[in-house]
Coordinates of C-alpha atoms and ligand atoms in Angstrom, one line a residue:
M1 CA 41.9 40.6 -21.3
D2 CA 42.8 37.0 -21.9
T3 CA 40.2 35.3 -19.7
L4 CA 38.6 32.2 -21.2
V5 CA 34.9 32.1 -20.2
I6 CA 33.0 28.8 -20.8
I7 CA 29.2 28.5 -20.7
G8 CA 28.2 24.9 -19.8
G9 CA 30.2 22.6 -17.5
D10 CA 29.7 19.2 -18.9
A11 CA 31.4 17.0 -21.6
A12 CA 32.3 19.7 -24.2
G13 CA 32.9 22.6 -21.8
M14 CA 35.1 20.7 -19.3
S15 CA 37.0 18.8 -22.0
A16 CA 37.9 22.2 -23.5
A17 CA 38.7 23.7 -20.0
S18 CA 40.9 20.8 -19.1
K19 CA 42.8 20.9 -22.4
V20 CA 43.4 24.7 -22.1
R21 CA 44.6 24.2 -18.5
R22 CA 47.1 21.4 -19.6
V23 CA 48.6 23.8 -22.1
H24 CA 48.4 27.1 -20.2
K25 CA 49.0 26.6 -16.5
D26 CA 48.2 30.2 -15.6
K27 CA 45.4 31.2 -17.9
K28 CA 42.3 32.4 -16.2
I29 CA 39.4 30.0 -16.9
I30 CA 35.9 30.7 -15.7
V31 CA 33.0 28.3 -16.2
F32 CA 29.3 29.1 -15.7
E33 CA 27.1 26.0 -15.2
K34 CA 23.4 26.4 -14.5
S35 CA 23.1 23.1 -12.6
A36 CA 24.9 21.9 -9.5
Y37 CA 27.1 19.4 -11.4
T38 CA 30.1 19.4 -13.7
S39 CA 31.4 16.7 -16.0
Y40 CA 28.6 14.2 -15.4
S41 CA 27.4 11.4 -17.6
A42 CA 23.8 11.8 -18.6
C43 CA 24.4 8.6 -20.6
G44 CA 24.4 6.7 -17.3
I45 CA 21.0 7.9 -16.0
P46 CA 19.0 5.0 -17.4
Y47 CA 21.4 2.6 -15.6
F48 CA 21.0 4.5 -12.3
I49 CA 17.3 4.3 -12.6
S50 CA 17.4 0.6 -13.4
G51 CA 19.4 0.1 -10.2
L52 CA 22.5 -1.1 -12.0
I53 CA 24.4 1.9 -10.6
E54 CA 23.8 2.5 -7.0
S55 CA 24.5 6.2 -6.6
I56 CA 24.1 9.2 -8.9
D57 CA 27.5 10.4 -7.7
E58 CA 29.1 7.6 -9.6
L59 CA 28.0 9.4 -12.8
V60 CA 30.1 12.5 -11.9
R61 CA 33.5 12.3 -13.5
R62 CA 34.9 15.4 -11.8
S63 CA 33.1 17.6 -9.3
P64 CA 33.2 21.4 -9.3
D65 CA 35.5 21.4 -6.2
E66 CA 37.9 19.1 -8.0
F67 CA 38.1 21.5 -11.0
R68 CA 38.5 24.4 -8.6
N69 CA 41.1 22.9 -6.3
K70 CA 43.1 20.6 -8.5
Y71 CA 42.9 22.3 -11.9
N72 CA 42.5 26.0 -10.8
I73 CA 39.4 26.4 -13.0
D74 CA 37.0 28.9 -11.6
V75 CA 33.7 27.0 -11.7
H76 CA 30.4 28.7 -10.8
T77 CA 27.6 26.3 -10.5
E78 CA 23.9 27.4 -10.3
H79 CA 24.8 30.3 -12.6
L80 CA 22.7 30.7 -15.7
V81 CA 23.9 32.7 -18.7
L82 CA 21.1 34.8 -20.1
E83 CA 22.7 36.8 -22.9
V84 CA 25.9 37.1 -25.0
D85 CA 27.0 40.6 -26.0
T86 CA 29.6 39.9 -28.7
N87 CA 30.2 43.6 -29.4
G88 CA 31.0 44.4 -25.8
K89 CA 32.7 40.9 -25.3
R90 CA 30.7 40.2 -22.2
I91 CA 27.9 37.8 -21.0
R92 CA 25.0 38.5 -18.7
V93 CA 24.8 35.9 -15.9
L94 CA 22.1 35.1 -13.3
D95 CA 23.4 33.9 -9.9
K96 CA 20.5 31.6 -9.2
Q97 CA 21.2 31.2 -5.5
N98 CA 21.3 34.9 -4.7
N99 CA 19.0 35.9 -7.6
T100 CA 21.4 38.6 -8.7
E101 CA 22.6 39.4 -12.2
F102 CA 26.0 40.7 -13.4
W103 CA 28.0 41.2 -16.6
Q104 CA 31.1 39.0 -17.0
P105 CA 33.7 40.2 -19.6
Y106 CA 35.6 37.6 -21.7
G107 CA 38.7 37.5 -23.8
Q108 CA 37.6 34.3 -25.4
L109 CA 34.3 32.6 -25.1
L110 CA 33.3 29.0 -25.5
I111 CA 29.7 28.1 -25.8
A112 CA 29.0 24.5 -24.7
T113 CA 25.4 24.6 -23.6
G114 CA 24.4 21.2 -25.0
G115 CA 20.8 20.4 -26.0
K116 CA 17.4 20.5 -24.4
A117 CA 14.9 17.7 -24.5
Y118 CA 11.8 18.4 -26.4
C119 CA 8.8 18.9 -24.2
P120 CA 5.2 19.2 -25.5
K121 CA 4.4 22.5 -23.7
D122 CA 1.2 23.0 -25.6
I123 CA -0.4 20.0 -23.9
T124 CA -2.0 20.6 -20.5
G125 CA -0.3 18.4 -18.0
Y126 CA 3.2 18.4 -19.6
D127 CA 4.5 19.6 -16.2
A128 CA 2.4 17.3 -14.0
E129 CA 4.2 15.8 -11.0
N130 CA 4.5 12.3 -12.6
V131 CA 5.9 13.4 -16.0
F132 CA 9.6 13.3 -16.6
G133 CA 12.2 14.2 -19.2
V134 CA 15.6 12.5 -19.0
T135 CA 18.3 15.1 -19.4
T136 CA 20.2 16.2 -16.4
L137 CA 21.3 14.3 -13.3
K138 CA 18.6 16.2 -11.4
S139 CA 16.0 14.6 -13.8
G140 CA 17.4 11.2 -13.0
I141 CA 17.2 11.8 -9.3
N142 CA 13.6 13.0 -9.7
I143 CA 12.6 9.8 -11.5
E144 CA 14.3 7.6 -8.9
N145 CA 12.7 9.5 -6.0
F146 CA 9.3 9.2 -7.7
I147 CA 9.6 5.5 -8.2
E148 CA 10.8 4.9 -4.6
D149 CA 8.0 7.1 -3.1
K150 CA 5.0 6.4 -5.3
K151 CA 5.7 2.8 -6.4
P152 CA 4.2 3.3 -9.9
Q153 CA 2.9 0.2 -11.7
T154 CA 2.5 1.5 -15.2
A155 CA 4.6 3.8 -17.3
V156 CA 4.1 5.3 -20.8
I157 CA 7.1 6.4 -22.7
V158 CA 6.5 8.9 -25.4
G159 CA 9.1 8.6 -28.2
G160 CA 10.9 5.7 -29.8
G161 CA 14.5 7.1 -29.9
Y162 CA 17.3 5.5 -28.1
I163 CA 16.6 7.4 -24.8
G164 CA 13.0 6.2 -24.8
L165 CA 14.3 2.6 -25.4
E166 CA 16.9 2.8 -22.7
M167 CA 14.3 4.1 -20.3
A168 CA 12.0 1.2 -21.3
E169 CA 14.7 -1.2 -20.1
S170 CA 15.2 0.8 -16.8
L171 CA 11.5 0.8 -16.0
L172 CA 11.1 -2.9 -16.9
R173 CA 13.9 -3.7 -14.6
R174 CA 12.1 -1.8 -11.8
G175 CA 9.1 -4.0 -12.4
L176 CA 6.8 -1.5 -14.2
E177 CA 4.4 -2.4 -17.0
V178 CA 5.8 -0.3 -19.9
T179 CA 4.0 1.0 -22.9
L180 CA 5.9 3.0 -25.6
I181 CA 4.2 5.2 -28.1
T182 CA 5.8 6.8 -31.1
K183 CA 4.2 8.9 -33.9
G184 CA 6.5 7.3 -36.5
A185 CA 6.0 4.0 -38.3
Q186 CA 9.0 2.5 -36.4
V187 CA 11.1 2.9 -33.3
M188 CA 14.7 4.1 -33.8
N189 CA 14.1 6.1 -37.0
T190 CA 17.9 6.3 -37.5
L191 CA 17.6 2.7 -38.7
D192 CA 16.0 1.6 -42.0
P193 CA 12.5 0.3 -41.6
D194 CA 13.5 -3.4 -42.1
M195 CA 15.9 -3.1 -39.2
G196 CA 13.6 -0.9 -37.1
V197 CA 11.0 -3.6 -37.2
L198 CA 13.5 -6.0 -35.5
V199 CA 13.9 -3.5 -32.6
T200 CA 10.1 -3.3 -32.2
E201 CA 10.0 -7.1 -32.1
A202 CA 12.8 -7.2 -29.5
L203 CA 10.9 -4.7 -27.3
Q204 CA 7.8 -6.8 -27.6
V205 CA 9.7 -10.0 -26.6
L206 CA 11.0 -8.1 -23.6
G207 CA 7.4 -7.3 -22.6
V208 CA 7.1 -3.7 -23.7
T209 CA 3.7 -2.8 -25.4
V210 CA 4.6 -0.8 -28.5
Y211 CA 2.2 1.4 -30.4
L212 CA 3.5 2.8 -33.7
N213 CA 1.9 5.6 -35.7
E214 CA 0.3 6.9 -32.6
S215 CA 0.5 10.5 -31.4
L216 CA 0.3 12.1 -28.0
K217 CA -2.8 14.3 -27.8
G218 CA -3.3 15.0 -24.1
F219 CA -3.5 13.7 -20.5
V220 CA -6.3 12.8 -18.1
L221 CA -5.4 14.6 -14.9
E222 CA -6.4 14.2 -11.3
G223 CA -5.2 17.4 -9.7
N224 CA -1.5 17.7 -10.8
T225 CA -1.2 13.9 -11.5
I226 CA -1.6 12.2 -14.8
T227 CA -3.7 9.1 -14.7
E228 CA -4.0 8.4 -18.4
V229 CA -2.2 9.3 -21.6
I230 CA -4.5 10.3 -24.5
T231 CA -3.3 9.4 -28.0
D232 CA -5.1 9.9 -31.3
K233 CA -6.2 6.3 -31.0
Q234 CA -6.8 5.4 -27.4
N235 CA -6.4 6.2 -23.7
L236 CA -3.5 4.4 -21.9
P237 CA -3.3 4.1 -18.1
A238 CA -0.2 5.7 -16.7
D239 CA 1.2 6.1 -13.2
M240 CA 4.2 7.9 -14.8
V241 CA 5.1 9.3 -18.2
V242 CA 8.6 9.7 -19.6
F243 CA 9.3 11.9 -22.6
G244 CA 12.0 10.7 -25.1
M245 CA 11.0 12.9 -28.0
G246 CA 14.4 14.1 -29.1
T247 CA 16.6 17.1 -28.3
S248 CA 17.3 20.5 -29.9
P249 CA 20.4 22.7 -29.4
N250 CA 20.3 24.9 -26.3
T251 CA 20.9 28.2 -28.2
A252 CA 17.8 30.4 -27.7
F253 CA 19.7 32.7 -25.3
L254 CA 22.1 33.6 -28.3
E255 CA 19.3 35.5 -30.1
G256 CA 20.6 38.9 -31.1
S257 CA 24.3 38.0 -30.4
G258 CA 25.2 37.8 -34.1
I259 CA 26.4 34.2 -33.7
E260 CA 25.3 32.3 -36.8
L261 CA 23.0 29.4 -36.2
G262 CA 22.2 26.6 -38.7
V263 CA 20.4 23.2 -38.7
K264 CA 17.7 23.1 -35.9
G265 CA 19.3 26.3 -34.4
A266 CA 22.7 24.6 -33.8
I267 CA 25.7 26.9 -33.8
K268 CA 27.7 27.0 -37.1
V269 CA 31.3 26.3 -36.5
N270 CA 34.4 25.6 -38.7
A271 CA 36.7 22.6 -38.2
Q272 CA 38.5 24.4 -35.4
M273 CA 35.1 24.9 -33.6
Q274 CA 35.2 28.6 -34.2
T275 CA 32.0 30.5 -34.8
N276 CA 31.5 33.4 -37.2
I277 CA 32.4 35.9 -34.4
P278 CA 36.1 36.5 -33.5
D279 CA 37.1 34.9 -30.2
V280 CA 33.8 33.0 -29.8
W281 CA 34.0 29.2 -30.0
A282 CA 31.4 26.5 -29.6
A283 CA 31.4 22.7 -29.0
G284 CA 29.2 19.7 -28.2
D285 CA 25.5 19.2 -28.6
C286 CA 24.8 22.9 -29.2
T287 CA 26.8 22.9 -32.5
E288 CA 26.2 21.6 -36.0
T289 CA 28.2 18.6 -37.2
L290 CA 29.5 17.9 -40.7
N291 CA 28.3 14.5 -41.9
M292 CA 31.4 13.1 -43.6
V293 CA 29.4 10.9 -45.9
S294 CA 26.7 13.2 -47.2
R295 CA 28.9 16.3 -46.7
Q296 CA 25.9 18.1 -45.3
H297 CA 25.6 19.7 -41.9
I298 CA 23.3 18.0 -39.4
H299 CA 22.6 18.1 -35.7
I300 CA 23.7 15.0 -33.7
A301 CA 23.6 15.0 -29.9
L302 CA 26.1 12.5 -28.7
G303 CA 28.6 12.3 -25.9
T304 CA 31.3 10.9 -28.3
L305 CA 31.1 14.1 -30.4
A306 CA 30.8 16.4 -27.4
N307 CA 34.1 15.1 -25.9
K308 CA 35.9 15.3 -29.3
T309 CA 34.7 18.7 -30.3
G310 CA 35.4 20.0 -26.7
L311 CA 38.9 18.8 -27.0
V312 CA 39.4 20.4 -30.5
A313 CA 37.9 23.7 -29.2
G314 CA 40.3 23.6 -26.2
S315 CA 43.3 22.8 -28.5
S316 CA 42.3 25.7 -30.8
I317 CA 41.8 28.1 -28.0
A318 CA 45.2 27.0 -26.5
G319 CA 46.8 27.9 -29.8
E320 CA 47.4 24.3 -31.1
Q321 CA 46.5 23.0 -34.5
A322 CA 43.5 20.8 -34.2
V323 CA 40.7 19.8 -36.6
F324 CA 37.4 18.1 -36.1
P325 CA 36.7 16.4 -39.4
G326 CA 33.1 15.6 -38.8
A327 CA 31.2 12.4 -38.0
V328 CA 29.7 9.5 -39.8
G329 CA 26.8 9.1 -37.5
T330 CA 27.9 6.1 -35.3
A331 CA 25.7 5.2 -32.4
V332 CA 24.9 2.2 -30.2
C333 CA 22.3 1.4 -27.7
K334 CA 21.2 -1.6 -25.6
I335 CA 17.7 -2.7 -24.5
C336 CA 18.0 -5.5 -22.0
S337 CA 19.8 -8.3 -23.9
Y338 CA 19.5 -6.6 -27.3
E339 CA 22.1 -4.4 -28.9
V340 CA 21.4 -2.0 -31.7
A341 CA 24.1 -0.1 -33.7
R342 CA 24.2 2.1 -36.7
T343 CA 26.6 4.2 -38.8
G344 CA 26.7 6.1 -42.0
L345 CA 23.7 6.9 -44.1
Q346 CA 20.4 5.1 -44.2
E347 CA 18.2 4.3 -47.3
K348 CA 16.0 7.4 -47.0
E349 CA 19.1 9.7 -46.9
L350 CA 20.7 8.0 -49.9
N351 CA 17.5 8.3 -51.9
K352 CA 17.3 12.0 -51.0
L353 CA 20.9 12.5 -52.1
G354 CA 20.2 10.6 -55.4
I355 CA 23.1 8.2 -54.7
E356 CA 22.7 4.8 -56.4
Y357 CA 23.3 2.1 -53.8
A358 CA 22.7 -1.5 -53.1
A359 CA 21.8 -2.9 -49.7
T360 CA 21.5 -6.3 -48.1
T361 CA 21.2 -8.0 -44.7
V362 CA 22.6 -11.3 -43.4
D363 CA 21.6 -13.3 -40.4
S364 CA 24.6 -14.7 -38.7
L365 CA 25.8 -15.6 -35.2
T366 CA 27.8 -13.7 -32.6
R367 CA 30.0 -16.7 -31.9
A368 CA 30.9 -20.0 -33.6
N369 CA 27.7 -22.0 -34.0
Y370 CA 28.9 -24.8 -31.7
Y371 CA 30.1 -22.4 -29.0
P372 CA 27.8 -21.9 -26.0
G373 CA 25.9 -18.6 -26.0
A374 CA 26.0 -18.0 -29.7
T375 CA 23.1 -15.8 -30.6
K376 CA 21.6 -14.3 -33.7
I377 CA 23.0 -11.1 -35.2
V378 CA 21.6 -9.3 -38.2
V379 CA 23.9 -7.1 -40.2
K380 CA 22.8 -4.7 -42.9
L381 CA 25.2 -3.0 -45.3
L382 CA 24.6 -0.2 -47.8
A383 CA 27.2 0.4 -50.6
E384 CA 27.6 2.7 -53.6
K385 CA 26.6 0.8 -56.8
N386 CA 29.6 1.4 -59.0
S387 CA 32.5 1.9 -56.6
G388 CA 31.4 -0.6 -53.9
R389 CA 32.2 2.2 -51.3
L390 CA 30.6 1.4 -48.0
L391 CA 27.9 4.1 -47.2
G392 CA 26.1 2.7 -44.2
G393 CA 25.8 -0.2 -41.7
Q394 CA 23.2 -1.3 -39.2
I395 CA 23.5 -4.2 -36.7
I396 CA 21.0 -5.8 -34.3
G397 CA 21.8 -8.7 -32.1
Q398 CA 22.6 -9.8 -28.6
E399 CA 25.8 -9.7 -26.6
G400 CA 28.8 -8.9 -28.8
A401 CA 26.8 -7.6 -31.7
A402 CA 26.9 -3.8 -31.3
K403 CA 30.6 -2.9 -31.1
R404 CA 31.1 -4.6 -34.5
I405 CA 29.7 -1.3 -35.9
D406 CA 33.1 0.3 -35.2
V407 CA 34.7 -1.7 -38.0
L408 CA 32.1 -0.3 -40.3
A409 CA 32.5 3.2 -39.0
T410 CA 36.2 3.0 -39.6
A411 CA 35.6 1.7 -43.1
I412 CA 33.2 4.5 -43.9
T413 CA 35.5 7.2 -42.5
H414 CA 38.3 6.0 -44.7
N415 CA 36.2 5.4 -47.8
L416 CA 36.8 1.6 -47.8
T417 CA 35.0 -0.5 -50.4
L418 CA 33.2 -3.9 -49.8
Q419 CA 36.3 -5.6 -51.1
N420 CA 38.5 -3.7 -48.6
I421 CA 36.2 -4.9 -45.8
I422 CA 36.4 -8.5 -47.0
D423 CA 40.2 -8.2 -47.1
L424 CA 40.5 -6.9 -43.5
D425 CA 42.4 -9.2 -41.2
L426 CA 39.7 -9.3 -38.5
S427 CA 40.2 -11.5 -35.5
Y428 CA 38.5 -14.9 -34.9
A429 CA 38.2 -17.4 -32.1
P430 CA 35.0 -19.5 -31.4
P431 CA 33.9 -17.4 -28.3
F432 CA 34.0 -14.2 -30.3
S433 CA 32.7 -14.8 -33.9
P434 CA 32.2 -17.3 -36.7
V435 CA 35.4 -17.7 -38.8
W436 CA 34.0 -15.1 -41.2
D437 CA 32.9 -12.2 -39.0
P438 CA 29.2 -11.3 -39.8
V439 CA 30.2 -7.9 -41.2
Q440 CA 32.5 -9.6 -43.7
T441 CA 29.8 -12.2 -44.5
C442 CA 27.4 -9.3 -45.3
A443 CA 30.1 -7.6 -47.4
R444 CA 30.6 -10.8 -49.4
K445 CA 26.9 -11.1 -50.1
L446 CA 26.5 -7.4 -51.1
I447 CA 29.5 -7.4 -53.4
K448 CA 27.9 -10.1 -55.5
M449 CA 24.8 -7.8 -55.9
I450 CA 26.8 -4.9 -57.3
Ligands
LIG1 C1 19.6 9.6 -21.0 C2 20.7 10.0 -21.9 C3 21.5 8.9 -22.4 C4 22.6 9.2 -23.2 N1 23.3 8.2 -23.7 C5 24.4 8.4 -24.6 C6 25.2 7.4 -25.1 O1 25.0 6.2 -24.7 N2 26.2 7.7 -25.9 C7 26.4 9.0 -26.3 O2 27.4 9.2 -27.1 N3 25.7 10.0 -25.9 C8 24.6 9.8 -25.0 N4 23.9 10.8 -24.5 C9 24.1 12.2 -25.0 C10 25.2 12.8 -24.2 O3 24.9 12.8 -22.9 C11 25.4 14.3 -24.7 O4 25.6 14.2 -26.1 C12 26.5 15.0 -24.0 O5 26.2 15.1 -22.6 C13 26.6 16.4 -24.6 O6 27.6 17.1 -23.9 P1 27.6 18.7 -24.0 O7 28.7 19.1 -23.1 O8 27.6 19.1 -25.4 O9 26.2 19.1 -23.4 P2 25.5 18.8 -22.1 O10 25.9 17.5 -21.5 O11 24.0 19.0 -22.3 O12 26.0 20.0 -21.1 C14 25.7 21.3 -21.3 C15 25.7 22.0 -20.0 O13 25.5 23.3 -20.1 C16 24.6 23.8 -19.1 N5 23.9 25.0 -19.6 C17 23.0 25.0 -20.6 N6 22.6 26.3 -20.8 C18 23.3 27.0 -20.0 C19 23.3 28.4 -19.7 N7 22.5 29.3 -20.4 N8 24.0 28.9 -18.7 C20 24.8 28.0 -18.0 N9 24.8 26.7 -18.2 C21 24.1 26.2 -19.2 C22 23.7 22.6 -18.8 O14 23.2 22.6 -17.5 C23 24.7 21.4 -19.0 O15 25.3 21.0 -17.8 C24 22.8 10.6 -23.6 C25 22.0 11.6 -23.1 C26 21.0 11.3 -22.3 C27 20.1 12.4 -21.7

């Protein structure tokens, strides 16, 4: 039986489905998706909540009906896959609307179940009516409805990762008083501490109260409503609470399937996105990723990688030659007027790997100093001591700062040295950069140090 069955109908799953359909016009493709949506952008949820995007429907790239009618892909929403039987080549599915279960056979299977947000279920009140995770479109709708109905004045965000920070912007824009707590010594722990501190300062300038080194311990509840967040240091008033405590791969239902799991329970795959079990493939946030700099497997939950690995999985399933080489860990985020970007390895990772490196930062400007709107940009580069090979880059600044990280990501991917970066023929005009782009200014400073 040649049916392709896909579990998960978002970025990775539907990229693969679409690719297979483009190559094989008549292949039977069945998708099971536990929510009501397909191909949606969770990345847009903070901007829906801030009011920048009017309707949640704008975040849906292709609806289930479009996949069914235009692409002949048999999409079943509100269907939760409970179990994978790799010996019998079948999956156990719960039809949530009718509350009935059935076994679905497959010829080939793609697992694209994404990740799930961490939720502190050991703390009483984790499921109170005014506490929210930010994961699915439904969670975005729930937050929006709550803000509209209850008009909260104060919010506590638990977690200092990029989702917590983006939510801080959304809630500030909705006029709430926002407090962010994180158990780490800095926000955005994918940055080095000297860059992380700049993000904390930016948050404070924007009006967010930030408490570092502070852990969530509990909630003060009135009925099913949280009124205060209890940390190990104080009680904070909260009309609403948002969790941004990280995600883990959604793979618990694979227990007993024989499918090999690795870092954080993510599915182990080869460069074609094939698992250890014949005819079983995986892509997106539920899989491990090879870090091309450290050559170690890690778990990164990003839409960029979900789309790419979904496409590679689809190509492989369709019988084409495709390879996903891995990632260098490139990510950007925005908090109001501030842009934050990172790629490659950070100092703690280089120290752990025993790689000798040098690092430096420069303060520069996003435009020529005389051009209106020029703002400060801080660039940090990390390079291998003897070879000068670029190993990492971090950028913080205002408009026009973040996307400069793509030059550095390209450099790291292709093993460029600081001299190679200095030699790059990058563009210049006063509205876009100083005549030496800040990334090149930083490379010139660092090359002198090594
Ligand atoms: C608020 C927010 C902002 C983000 N911003 C960015 C950004 O700016 N840039 C970026 O690169 N990434 C961003 N991301 C991450 C990005 O959204 C994810 O990496 C991407 O959606 C992963 O795609 P995926 O298909 O692997 O998994 P998912 O999008 O999680 O999709 C998996 C699907 O599988 C379904 N599913 C899970 N288990 C089952 C089951 N057992 N049975 C049936 N269906 C199941 C789920 O309902 C889900 O629809 C953001 C995420 C969030 C939450």
